[in-house]
Coordinates of C-alpha atoms in Angstrom, one line a residue:
Chain J
X36 CA -6.4 22.4 23.1
X37 CA -3.5 24.2 24.5
X38 CA -0.5 21.9 24.1
X39 CA 2.9 23.1 23.0
X40 CA 2.5 21.4 19.7
X41 CA -0.8 23.1 18.8
X42 CA -0.7 24.4 15.3
X43 CA -3.0 26.8 13.5
X44 CA -2.9 26.6 9.7
X45 CA -5.3 28.0 7.1
X46 CA -7.7 28.8 9.9
X47 CA -7.7 25.2 11.3
X48 CA -6.6 24.5 14.8
X49 CA -4.6 21.3 15.0
X50 CA -3.5 19.2 17.9
X51 CA 0.0 19.1 16.3
X52 CA 1.7 19.9 13.0
X53 CA 2.0 16.5 11.4
X54 CA -0.5 15.7 8.7
X55 CA -0.3 12.9 6.1
X56 CA 0.6 13.8 2.5
X57 CA -2.2 13.4 0.0
X58 CA -1.9 10.1 -2.0
X59 CA -1.0 8.0 1.1
X60 CA -4.3 6.1 1.5
X61 CA -7.3 8.4 1.8
X62 CA -9.9 7.2 -0.7
X63 CA -11.9 4.7 1.4
X64 CA -13.4 5.2 4.8
X65 CA -11.3 2.4 6.1
X66 CA -8.1 4.3 4.9
X67 CA -9.2 7.2 7.2
X68 CA -9.4 4.8 10.1
X69 CA -5.8 3.7 9.4
X70 CA -4.4 7.2 9.0
X71 CA -6.3 8.5 12.1
X72 CA -5.0 5.5 14.2
X73 CA -1.4 6.4 13.3
X74 CA -1.5 9.8 14.9
X75 CA -1.9 12.4 12.1
X76 CA -3.5 15.5 13.4
X77 CA -5.6 16.0 10.3
X78 CA -6.3 13.7 7.3
X79 CA -5.6 14.7 3.7
X80 CA -7.5 12.6 1.2
X81 CA -6.2 11.2 -2.1
X82 CA -6.9 13.7 -4.9
X83 CA -10.5 13.6 -6.0
X84 CA -11.6 14.2 -9.6
X85 CA -15.1 14.7 -10.8
X86 CA -15.5 11.2 -12.2
X87 CA -14.0 8.0 -10.7
X88 CA -10.5 7.1 -12.0
X89 CA -9.1 3.6 -12.1
X90 CA -5.5 4.9 -12.0
X91 CA -2.6 3.1 -13.9
X92 CA -1.9 -0.5 -14.1
X93 CA 0.9 -1.8 -12.0
X94 CA 3.8 -1.2 -11.5
X95 CA 2.6 2.0 -10.0
X96 CA 5.3 2.3 -7.3
X97 CA 8.9 1.4 -7.0
X98 CA 11.4 1.8 -4.1
X99 CA 14.6 3.1 -5.5
X100 CA 18.1 2.0 -4.6
X101 CA 19.1 5.6 -4.1
X102 CA 16.4 5.9 -1.5
X103 CA 12.9 7.2 -1.9
X104 CA 10.0 6.1 -4.1
X105 CA 8.9 6.7 -7.6
X106 CA 5.1 6.4 -8.0
X107 CA 2.5 6.9 -10.7
X108 CA -0.7 5.8 -9.2
X109 CA -2.7 7.9 -11.6
X110 CA -5.0 9.8 -9.3
X111 CA -7.1 6.7 -8.6
X112 CA -10.2 7.8 -6.8
X113 CA -13.9 7.0 -6.6
X114 CA -15.0 10.4 -7.9
X115 CA -17.1 13.0 -6.0
X116 CA -19.7 10.5 -4.6
X117 CA -16.7 9.1 -2.5
X118 CA -16.2 12.4 -0.6
X119 CA -19.0 12.4 1.8
X120 CA -18.2 8.9 3.4
X121 CA -14.6 10.0 4.0
X122 CA -15.7 13.2 5.8
X123 CA -18.3 11.3 7.7
X124 CA -15.7 8.9 8.9
X125 CA -13.2 11.6 9.9
X126 CA -15.9 13.4 11.9
X127 CA -16.7 10.2 13.7
X128 CA -13.1 9.9 14.6
X129 CA -12.8 13.6 15.6
X130 CA -10.2 14.4 12.9
X131 CA -10.2 17.4 10.6
X132 CA -10.2 16.4 7.0
X133 CA -8.8 18.2 3.9
X134 CA -10.2 17.1 0.6
X135 CA -7.4 17.1 -2.2
X136 CA -8.9 18.1 -5.5
X137 CA -7.9 18.1 -9.2
X138 CA -9.7 18.9 -12.4
X139 CA -9.5 19.3 -16.1
X140 CA -11.1 22.7 -15.9
X141 CA -11.9 25.5 -13.5
X142 CA -15.5 24.3 -13.5
X143 CA -14.4 20.9 -12.3
X144 CA -12.3 22.3 -9.5
X145 CA -15.2 24.5 -8.3
X146 CA -17.8 21.6 -8.6
X147 CA -15.6 19.2 -6.6
X148 CA -14.8 22.0 -4.0
X149 CA -18.5 22.6 -3.5
X150 CA -19.1 18.9 -3.0
X151 CA -16.3 18.9 -0.4
X152 CA -17.8 21.9 1.5
X153 CA -21.3 20.6 1.4
X154 CA -20.0 17.3 2.8
X155 CA -18.6 19.1 5.7
X156 CA -15.0 19.0 4.9
X157 CA -12.5 21.1 7.0
X158 CA -10.7 22.5 4.0
X159 CA -9.7 21.8 0.4
X160 CA -6.2 21.3 -1.0
X161 CA -5.9 22.2 -4.8
X162 CA -3.6 19.7 -6.3
X163 CA -2.0 21.9 -9.0
X164 CA 1.0 19.8 -9.3
X165 CA 0.5 16.1 -9.9
X166 CA 3.7 15.3 -12.0
X167 CA 2.3 12.3 -13.8
X168 CA -1.1 12.8 -15.1
X169 CA -1.5 14.6 -18.4
X170 CA -3.6 17.8 -18.3
X171 CA -4.2 17.5 -14.5
X172 CA -1.7 19.1 -12.2
X173 CA 1.7 20.3 -13.0
X174 CA 0.8 21.8 -16.3
X175 CA -1.6 24.0 -14.3
X176 CA 0.7 24.8 -11.3
X177 CA 3.7 25.9 -13.3
X178 CA 1.8 28.8 -14.9
X179 CA 1.2 31.5 -12.3
X180 CA -1.8 33.0 -14.1
X181 CA -3.6 29.6 -14.1
X182 CA -2.8 29.1 -10.5
X183 CA -4.4 32.5 -9.9
X184 CA -7.5 31.7 -11.8
X185 CA -8.2 28.3 -10.3
X186 CA -7.4 29.5 -6.8
X187 CA -9.6 32.6 -7.2
X188 CA -12.6 30.8 -8.5
X189 CA -12.5 28.2 -5.8
X190 CA -11.8 30.6 -3.0
X191 CA -14.6 32.9 -4.1
X192 CA -17.3 30.2 -3.8
X193 CA -16.1 28.5 -0.6
X194 CA -16.5 29.4 3.0
X195 CA -14.0 26.7 4.1
X196 CA -10.2 27.4 3.7
X197 CA -8.5 26.8 0.4
X198 CA -5.0 25.4 0.4
X199 CA -3.0 25.3 -2.8
X200 CA -0.4 22.5 -3.4
X201 CA 2.4 23.4 -5.8
X202 CA 5.1 21.4 -7.4
X203 CA 8.6 22.2 -8.3
X204 CA 8.8 24.6 -11.3
X205 CA 10.9 27.5 -12.3
X206 CA 8.2 30.0 -11.4
X207 CA 7.1 28.4 -8.1
X208 CA 7.7 31.6 -6.1
X209 CA 5.6 33.6 -8.4
X210 CA 2.9 30.9 -8.6
X211 CA 2.9 30.8 -4.8
X212 CA 2.3 34.6 -4.7
X213 CA -0.5 34.3 -7.2
X214 CA -2.2 31.7 -5.1
X215 CA -2.1 33.8 -2.0
X216 CA -3.3 36.9 -4.0
X217 CA -6.3 34.7 -5.2
X218 CA -7.3 33.9 -1.7
X219 CA -5.5 30.7 -0.8
X220 CA -5.1 30.5 3.0
X221 CA -2.1 28.4 2.9
X222 CA 0.3 26.6 0.5
X223 CA 1.4 23.0 0.5
X224 CA 5.0 22.9 -0.8
X225 CA 6.0 20.7 -2.6
X226 CA 4.5 17.8 -4.6
X227 CA 6.6 14.8 -5.8
X228 CA 9.1 15.6 -8.6
X229 CA 8.7 14.1 -12.1
X230 CA 11.3 11.5 -12.5
X231 CA 12.2 8.1 -14.1
X232 CA 13.6 4.7 -13.3
X233 CA 14.7 2.1 -15.9
X234 CA 15.3 -1.6 -15.5
X235 CA 18.8 -2.2 -16.9
X236 CA 18.1 -5.9 -17.8
X237 CA 14.8 -5.6 -19.7
X238 CA 15.7 -2.1 -21.0
X239 CA 12.2 -0.9 -20.0
X240 CA 11.1 2.0 -17.7
X241 CA 9.7 0.3 -14.6
X242 CA 6.6 2.2 -14.1
X243 CA 3.7 1.4 -16.5
X244 CA 3.2 5.2 -16.9
X245 CA 7.0 5.5 -17.6
X246 CA 7.3 8.7 -15.6
X247 CA 6.4 9.0 -12.0
X248 CA 6.8 11.3 -9.0
X249 CA 9.9 11.1 -6.9
X250 CA 9.3 11.3 -3.2
X251 CA 11.3 10.5 0.0
X252 CA 14.7 11.6 1.3
X253 CA 16.1 12.5 -2.2
X254 CA 13.7 15.4 -2.5
X255 CA 14.0 16.8 1.0
X256 CA 16.6 19.5 0.5
X257 CA 14.8 20.7 -2.6
X258 CA 11.5 20.9 -0.8
X259 CA 13.1 22.6 2.1
X260 CA 14.7 25.2 -0.2
X261 CA 11.3 26.0 -1.9
X262 CA 9.6 26.5 1.6
X263 CA 12.5 28.7 2.7
X264 CA 12.3 30.8 -0.5
X265 CA 8.5 31.1 -0.5
X266 CA 8.4 32.0 3.2
X267 CA 11.0 34.7 2.6
X268 CA 9.2 36.1 -0.3
X269 CA 5.7 36.0 1.0
X270 CA 5.7 35.2 4.7
X271 CA 2.9 32.8 3.8
X272 CA 1.3 30.0 5.9
X273 CA 3.1 26.9 4.5
X274 CA 2.6 23.2 5.0
X275 CA 6.0 21.7 4.3
X276 CA 6.0 18.4 2.3
X277 CA 8.8 16.4 0.6
X278 CA 11.0 13.6 2.2
X279 CA 10.3 14.4 5.7
X280 CA 11.4 11.3 7.5
X281 CA 12.2 12.2 11.1
X282 CA 12.0 15.0 13.6
X283 CA 15.2 16.8 12.5
X284 CA 13.8 17.0 9.0
X285 CA 10.5 18.3 10.5
X286 CA 12.5 20.9 12.6
X287 CA 14.3 22.1 9.5
X288 CA 11.0 22.7 7.7
X289 CA 9.6 24.6 10.7
X290 CA 12.6 26.9 10.9
X291 CA 12.4 27.4 7.1
X292 CA 8.9 28.7 7.5
X293 CA 6.5 25.7 7.6
X294 CA 3.7 25.9 10.2
X295 CA 2.7 22.3 9.6
X296 CA 4.3 19.4 7.7
X297 CA 3.0 16.4 5.7
X298 CA 4.5 13.0 5.7
X299 CA 4.1 10.4 3.0
X300 CA 6.9 8.1 2.0
X301 CA 8.3 7.9 5.5
X302 CA 5.0 6.5 6.7
X303 CA 5.3 3.7 4.2
X304 CA 8.5 2.6 5.8
X305 CA 7.7 3.4 9.4
X306 CA 4.2 3.2 10.9
X307 CA 5.4 5.0 14.0
X308 CA 6.9 8.0 12.3
X309 CA 4.3 10.5 13.5
X310 CA 4.8 9.7 17.1
X311 CA 8.6 9.7 16.6
X312 CA 8.6 13.1 15.0
X313 CA 6.4 14.5 17.7
X314 CA 8.6 13.1 20.5
X315 CA 11.7 14.6 18.9
X316 CA 10.1 17.9 18.3
X317 CA 9.1 18.2 22.0
X318 CA 12.6 17.2 23.1
X319 CA 14.1 19.8 20.7
X320 CA 11.8 22.5 22.0
X321 CA 12.8 21.5 25.5
X322 CA 16.4 21.9 24.7
X323 CA 15.8 25.3 23.2
X324 CA 13.5 26.4 26.0
X325 CA 10.4 27.0 23.7
X326 CA 6.9 26.3 24.9
X327 CA 5.1 26.8 21.5
X328 CA 6.1 25.1 18.3
X329 CA 4.5 28.1 16.4
X330 CA 7.1 30.4 17.8
X331 CA 9.8 28.5 15.9
X332 CA 8.2 28.9 12.5
X333 CA 10.4 30.7 10.0
X334 CA 13.2 31.4 12.6
X335 CA 16.0 30.6 10.2
X336 CA 15.2 33.8 8.4
X337 CA 16.9 36.9 9.9
Chain Q
X139 CA 13.4 -2.8 -3.1
X140 CA 13.2 -3.7 -6.7
X141 CA 15.5 -6.6 -7.9
X142 CA 16.0 -8.1 -11.3
X143 CA 15.5 -11.8 -11.9
X144 CA 16.0 -14.2 -14.9
X145 CA 13.5 -16.9 -15.7
X146 CA 15.5 -20.0 -15.7
X147 CA 13.0 -22.9 -15.6
X148 CA 9.3 -23.8 -15.9
X149 CA 7.7 -27.1 -14.8
X150 CA 4.2 -28.1 -15.7
X151 CA 2.9 -29.7 -12.6
X152 CA -0.6 -30.7 -13.8
X153 CA -3.2 -29.8 -16.3
X154 CA -3.2 -26.1 -15.2
X155 CA -0.5 -25.5 -12.7
X156 CA 2.9 -24.1 -13.5
X157 CA 6.0 -23.8 -11.3
X158 CA 8.5 -21.2 -12.4
X159 CA 12.1 -20.7 -11.2
X160 CA 13.7 -17.3 -11.2
X161 CA 17.5 -16.7 -10.7
X162 CA 17.8 -13.5 -8.8
X163 CA 20.5 -11.3 -9.9
X164 CA 20.9 -10.3 -6.2
X165 CA 19.4 -12.2 -3.3
X166 CA 16.3 -10.8 -1.4
X167 CA 18.5 -9.6 1.5
X168 CA 16.3 -11.3 4.0
X169 CA 15.1 -14.9 4.4
X170 CA 11.3 -14.9 3.4
X171 CA 8.9 -16.2 5.9
X172 CA 6.3 -18.8 4.8
X173 CA 3.2 -17.1 3.3
X174 CA 5.0 -13.9 2.4
X175 CA 4.7 -12.8 -1.2
X176 CA 6.5 -10.9 -3.9
X177 CA 5.2 -8.7 -6.7
X178 CA 6.6 -9.9 -10.0
X179 CA 6.9 -7.4 -12.8
X180 CA 6.5 -8.8 -16.3
X181 CA 8.1 -5.9 -18.2
X182 CA 5.7 -4.1 -20.4
X183 CA 2.8 -6.3 -19.3
X184 CA 1.8 -6.2 -15.6
X185 CA 2.9 -6.6 -12.1
X186 CA 1.3 -9.5 -10.2
X187 CA 1.4 -10.5 -6.5
X188 CA 2.6 -14.1 -6.1
X189 CA 3.0 -16.2 -3.0
X190 CA 6.6 -17.3 -2.5
X191 CA 6.6 -21.0 -3.2
X192 CA 10.1 -21.6 -2.4
X193 CA 13.4 -19.6 -1.9
X194 CA 16.9 -21.1 -1.9
X195 CA 20.1 -19.1 -2.2
X196 CA 19.4 -17.0 -5.2
X197 CA 16.5 -19.0 -6.6
X198 CA 12.9 -17.9 -6.2
X199 CA 9.9 -20.2 -7.2
X200 CA 6.3 -19.4 -7.8
X201 CA 3.4 -21.6 -8.5
X202 CA 0.4 -20.4 -10.4
X203 CA -2.5 -21.1 -12.8
X204 CA -2.9 -18.8 -15.9
X205 CA -5.8 -16.4 -15.2
X206 CA -4.8 -13.2 -17.0
X207 CA -2.2 -11.3 -18.9
X208 CA 0.2 -11.2 -16.0
X209 CA 0.2 -15.0 -15.3
X210 CA 0.2 -15.7 -19.1
X211 CA 3.4 -13.6 -19.3
X212 CA 4.9 -15.5 -16.4
X213 CA 4.3 -18.7 -18.3
X214 CA 5.1 -17.7 -21.8
X215 CA 7.8 -15.1 -21.6
X216 CA 11.5 -15.7 -21.0
X217 CA 14.3 -13.3 -20.1
X218 CA 14.2 -10.8 -17.3
X219 CA 11.6 -9.9 -14.8
X220 CA 11.4 -7.7 -11.7
X221 CA 10.8 -8.8 -8.2
X222 CA 9.6 -6.7 -5.3
X223 CA 9.6 -8.1 -1.8
X224 CA 9.4 -10.1 0.3
X225 CA 6.1 -8.4 1.1
X226 CA 3.6 -9.0 3.9
X227 CA 3.7 -10.6 7.3
X228 CA 4.1 -14.3 6.7
X229 CA 3.9 -16.7 9.5
X230 CA 6.5 -18.2 12.0
X231 CA 6.2 -21.9 12.9
X232 CA 8.6 -21.5 15.9
X233 CA 6.2 -22.4 18.7
X234 CA 4.3 -25.3 17.1
X235 CA 4.8 -29.0 16.9
X236 CA 1.8 -30.1 14.7
X237 CA 0.3 -28.0 12.0
X238 CA -2.4 -28.7 9.4
X239 CA -2.3 -26.8 6.1
X240 CA -5.5 -26.6 4.2
X241 CA -5.4 -25.4 0.6
X242 CA -8.0 -24.8 -2.1
X243 CA -6.8 -24.6 -5.7
X244 CA -3.7 -22.5 -6.1
X245 CA -3.7 -22.0 -2.3
X246 CA -1.2 -24.8 -2.4
X247 CA 1.4 -22.3 -3.8
X248 CA 3.2 -21.4 -0.4
X249 CA 3.4 -25.1 0.7
X250 CA 6.9 -25.9 -0.4
X251 CA 8.4 -23.0 1.7
X252 CA 6.1 -23.7 4.6
X253 CA 7.2 -27.3 4.5
X254 CA 10.9 -26.5 4.6
X255 CA 10.4 -24.2 7.5
X256 CA 8.3 -26.9 9.3
X257 CA 11.0 -29.5 8.7
X258 CA 13.7 -27.1 10.0
X259 CA 11.8 -26.4 13.2
X260 CA 10.8 -30.1 13.8
X261 CA 7.1 -29.4 13.0
X262 CA 4.9 -32.2 11.7
X263 CA 3.0 -30.8 8.8
X264 CA -0.2 -32.5 7.4
X265 CA -1.9 -31.2 4.2
X266 CA -5.5 -31.1 2.9
X267 CA -5.6 -29.9 -0.7
X268 CA -8.8 -29.6 -2.7
X269 CA -9.5 -28.7 -6.4
X270 CA -12.4 -28.6 -8.7
X271 CA -11.1 -30.9 -11.3
X272 CA -8.8 -33.8 -10.4
X273 CA -6.7 -33.1 -13.4
X274 CA -5.3 -30.1 -11.5
X275 CA -3.8 -32.2 -8.8
X276 CA -0.2 -33.3 -8.7
X277 CA 1.8 -35.1 -6.0
X278 CA 2.6 -32.3 -3.5
X279 CA 5.6 -34.5 -2.2
X280 CA 7.4 -33.8 -5.4
X281 CA 7.7 -30.1 -4.2
X282 CA 7.4 -30.6 -0.4
X283 CA 9.0 -34.0 0.3
X284 CA 9.0 -33.4 4.1
X285 CA 5.2 -33.2 4.6
X286 CA 3.6 -35.9 6.6
X287 CA 0.1 -36.9 5.6
X288 CA -1.5 -35.5 2.4
X289 CA -5.2 -35.7 1.9
X290 CA -6.7 -34.8 -1.5
X291 CA -10.2 -33.8 -2.4
X292 CA -11.7 -33.2 -5.9
X293 CA -15.1 -31.8 -6.8
X294 CA -15.3 -34.1 -9.8
X295 CA -14.8 -37.1 -7.4
X296 CA -12.2 -38.9 -9.4
X297 CA -9.3 -38.5 -6.8
X298 CA -9.5 -38.5 -3.0
X299 CA -12.5 -37.2 -1.0
X300 CA -15.5 -36.4 -3.1
X301 CA -16.3 -32.7 -2.5
X302 CA -14.7 -29.4 -1.5
X303 CA -11.5 -29.0 0.6
X304 CA -13.5 -27.2 3.2
X305 CA -16.0 -30.1 3.6
X306 CA -13.1 -32.6 3.9
X307 CA -11.4 -30.3 6.4
X308 CA -14.5 -29.9 8.4
X309 CA -15.1 -33.7 8.7
X310 CA -11.4 -34.3 9.4
X311 CA -11.1 -31.5 12.1
X312 CA -14.2 -32.7 14.0
X313 CA -12.2 -35.7 14.8
X314 CA -8.6 -34.6 14.7
X315 CA -8.6 -30.9 15.6
X316 CA -7.1 -31.7 19.0
X317 CA -3.9 -33.0 17.3
X318 CA -3.0 -29.7 15.8
X319 CA -1.6 -26.5 17.4
X320 CA -2.8 -24.4 14.5
X321 CA -4.5 -24.7 11.1
X322 CA -3.2 -22.6 8.2
X323 CA -5.8 -22.1 5.5
X324 CA -5.1 -20.6 2.0
X325 CA -7.8 -20.4 -0.7
X326 CA -10.9 -18.6 -2.0
X327 CA -12.7 -16.3 0.5
X328 CA -15.8 -18.5 0.8
X329 CA -13.6 -21.4 1.7
X330 CA -11.7 -19.5 4.3
X331 CA -15.1 -18.2 5.8
X332 CA -16.3 -21.8 5.9
X333 CA -13.3 -23.1 7.8
X334 CA -13.3 -20.1 10.2
X335 CA -17.0 -20.8 10.9
X336 CA -16.8 -24.6 11.3
X337 CA -13.2 -25.1 12.7
X338 CA -12.5 -21.8 14.4
X339 CA -13.9 -23.0 17.7
X340 CA -12.0 -26.3 17.6
X341 CA -8.5 -25.0 16.9
X342 CA -6.6 -21.8 16.2
X343 CA -7.1 -21.0 12.5
X344 CA -5.0 -18.7 10.4
X345 CA -6.1 -17.7 7.1
X346 CA -4.0 -16.2 4.2
X347 CA -6.0 -13.7 2.1
X348 CA -5.9 -12.5 -1.4
X349 CA -6.7 -9.0 -2.6
X350 CA -5.9 -6.7 -5.4
X351 CA -2.3 -5.6 -4.4
X352 CA -1.1 -2.8 -6.6
X353 CA 1.7 -0.8 -4.9
X354 CA 2.7 -3.3 -2.2
X355 CA 3.7 -0.5 0.3
X356 CA 0.4 0.5 1.9
X357 CA 0.1 3.7 -0.2
X358 CA -2.5 3.1 -2.9
X359 CA -4.9 1.4 -0.6
X360 CA -6.3 -1.0 -3.3
X361 CA -5.9 -4.0 -0.9
X362 CA -8.0 -2.6 1.8
X363 CA -9.9 -5.5 3.6
X364 CA -13.2 -3.8 3.7
X365 CA -15.0 -3.2 6.0
X366 CA -12.1 -3.5 8.5
X367 CA -9.3 -1.0 8.6
X368 CA -6.5 -3.4 7.5
X369 CA -4.4 -3.6 4.3
X370 CA -3.5 -6.9 3.0
X371 CA -0.1 -5.8 1.8
X372 CA 1.3 -4.4 5.0
X373 CA -0.9 -6.1 7.7
X374 CA -1.4 -9.4 6.1
X375 CA -1.9 -11.6 4.2
X376 CA -2.0 -13.9 7.2
X377 CA -4.6 -13.2 9.9
X378 CA -6.4 -15.0 12.7
X379 CA -10.1 -15.7 11.8
X380 CA -11.4 -13.2 14.4
X381 CA -9.2 -10.4 12.9
X382 CA -10.8 -10.7 9.4
X383 CA -14.1 -12.4 10.0
X384 CA -16.1 -9.4 9.0
X385 CA -14.2 -9.0 5.8
X386 CA -14.7 -12.6 4.9
X387 CA -18.4 -12.3 5.6
X388 CA -18.7 -8.9 3.9
X389 CA -17.2 -10.2 0.7
X390 CA -19.3 -13.4 0.7
X391 CA -22.4 -11.3 0.3
X392 CA -21.3 -10.2 -3.1

């Protein structure tokens, strides 16, 4: 591979910088088929927990008037026995696959990570930031020391790369630093943001879980700011995520410091979004006279 | 997008079938196509996918049988509900002149909207409708006055053809398939498989599937049509037999 869009992130070499965000399909082999067929350069699975989770009852997702989505799917997943079939399917399709992981304890994280590695996964993404499941996620990620402990334990037992996904919190720059110190090869920034929607006629919160994670265009400038700050502070390898809907959004994230990007909500609205982003990026590079997308990473920093 | 709706009327169509009218507080924004569906939120109870039975101005109609908490809420509760949609692909009747609609049980739900589109496009629409108990039947012309011929089947053999809708359809199509441009079939999976097997070679058959639809946007993946890489909510619910044949077979093994 030697195209102008080639991207190296966390030790993986990808055909181009656009991955799917975790949570968009990715818990059944057939989901992997769908994601692969829409052009993503690597597949990120739904978050796996040790045991199967049913997820929440509907409504689990609502499209907002202000743009974007609010979701509380509840980390529905088939548990660790569901990992191998996904990896096998991705291999059949020639796509790198990153297993997203969450747990109630460090032991759970390491156990699932080992299953992922033994199954042949390309990398793991530690979901330390799910905003709507109690005890799993954001509570972990907003404490830099916990981030350090989880990232270190998992990194120390795996040969495959560990990526840490963080959510918006006051101490995110510190948490990012701790994750890197603990051995994370890259950071995914950011997860959805805890939010709420209320139906004004029935007076009830719309999601069955009440709270959900906000995604899509409303969170893009926030995610961009976090990527910018973390890159400035740590010069880390970053996968930008949050409301990226078109190539100009993607270009901004690259300039802010993202080596790769993940697309979620925009894929729900537009099944061609990956190809459109790649076309736009190529034209943009052509206008600028660049022949490698990697040479544009972080260029907004002086 | 999420829209609020007020339940304004309920009709009891037969022993088990209900027809509910919702007044939308803002219209759907687009004209729904026949066989598209909506997710209806029953506040504090559940959200259920429902075929759009009819849509006029700001009124939306759904037809259902009570099968769980969600549909019980649709029947018994009043006040405000939420509507997401229209979702799914639906079907367009533009290029056809004669269409046969085959329904099993509550598969009859999308008929009123289909019939209105047929009438508007000058399409002659015949109907085969089968149920288990004849007490479930009602005169479909009360909801879809423009349909041409209606043939009923009941498994208790009290009204119409004695047997299943797919048996009647098979016998009927062996003789009359040539008269139709397409057949549209809505009902339980084993019925769809049956019709695809027996009539798929005689005429173009479209089937409308059911699955567990949770998010409605192709994110959660719960409506994956295993073992084929298609989602009911974004790729369906309407497919040609050959597109989903493996799914129909796969499911019938369980």
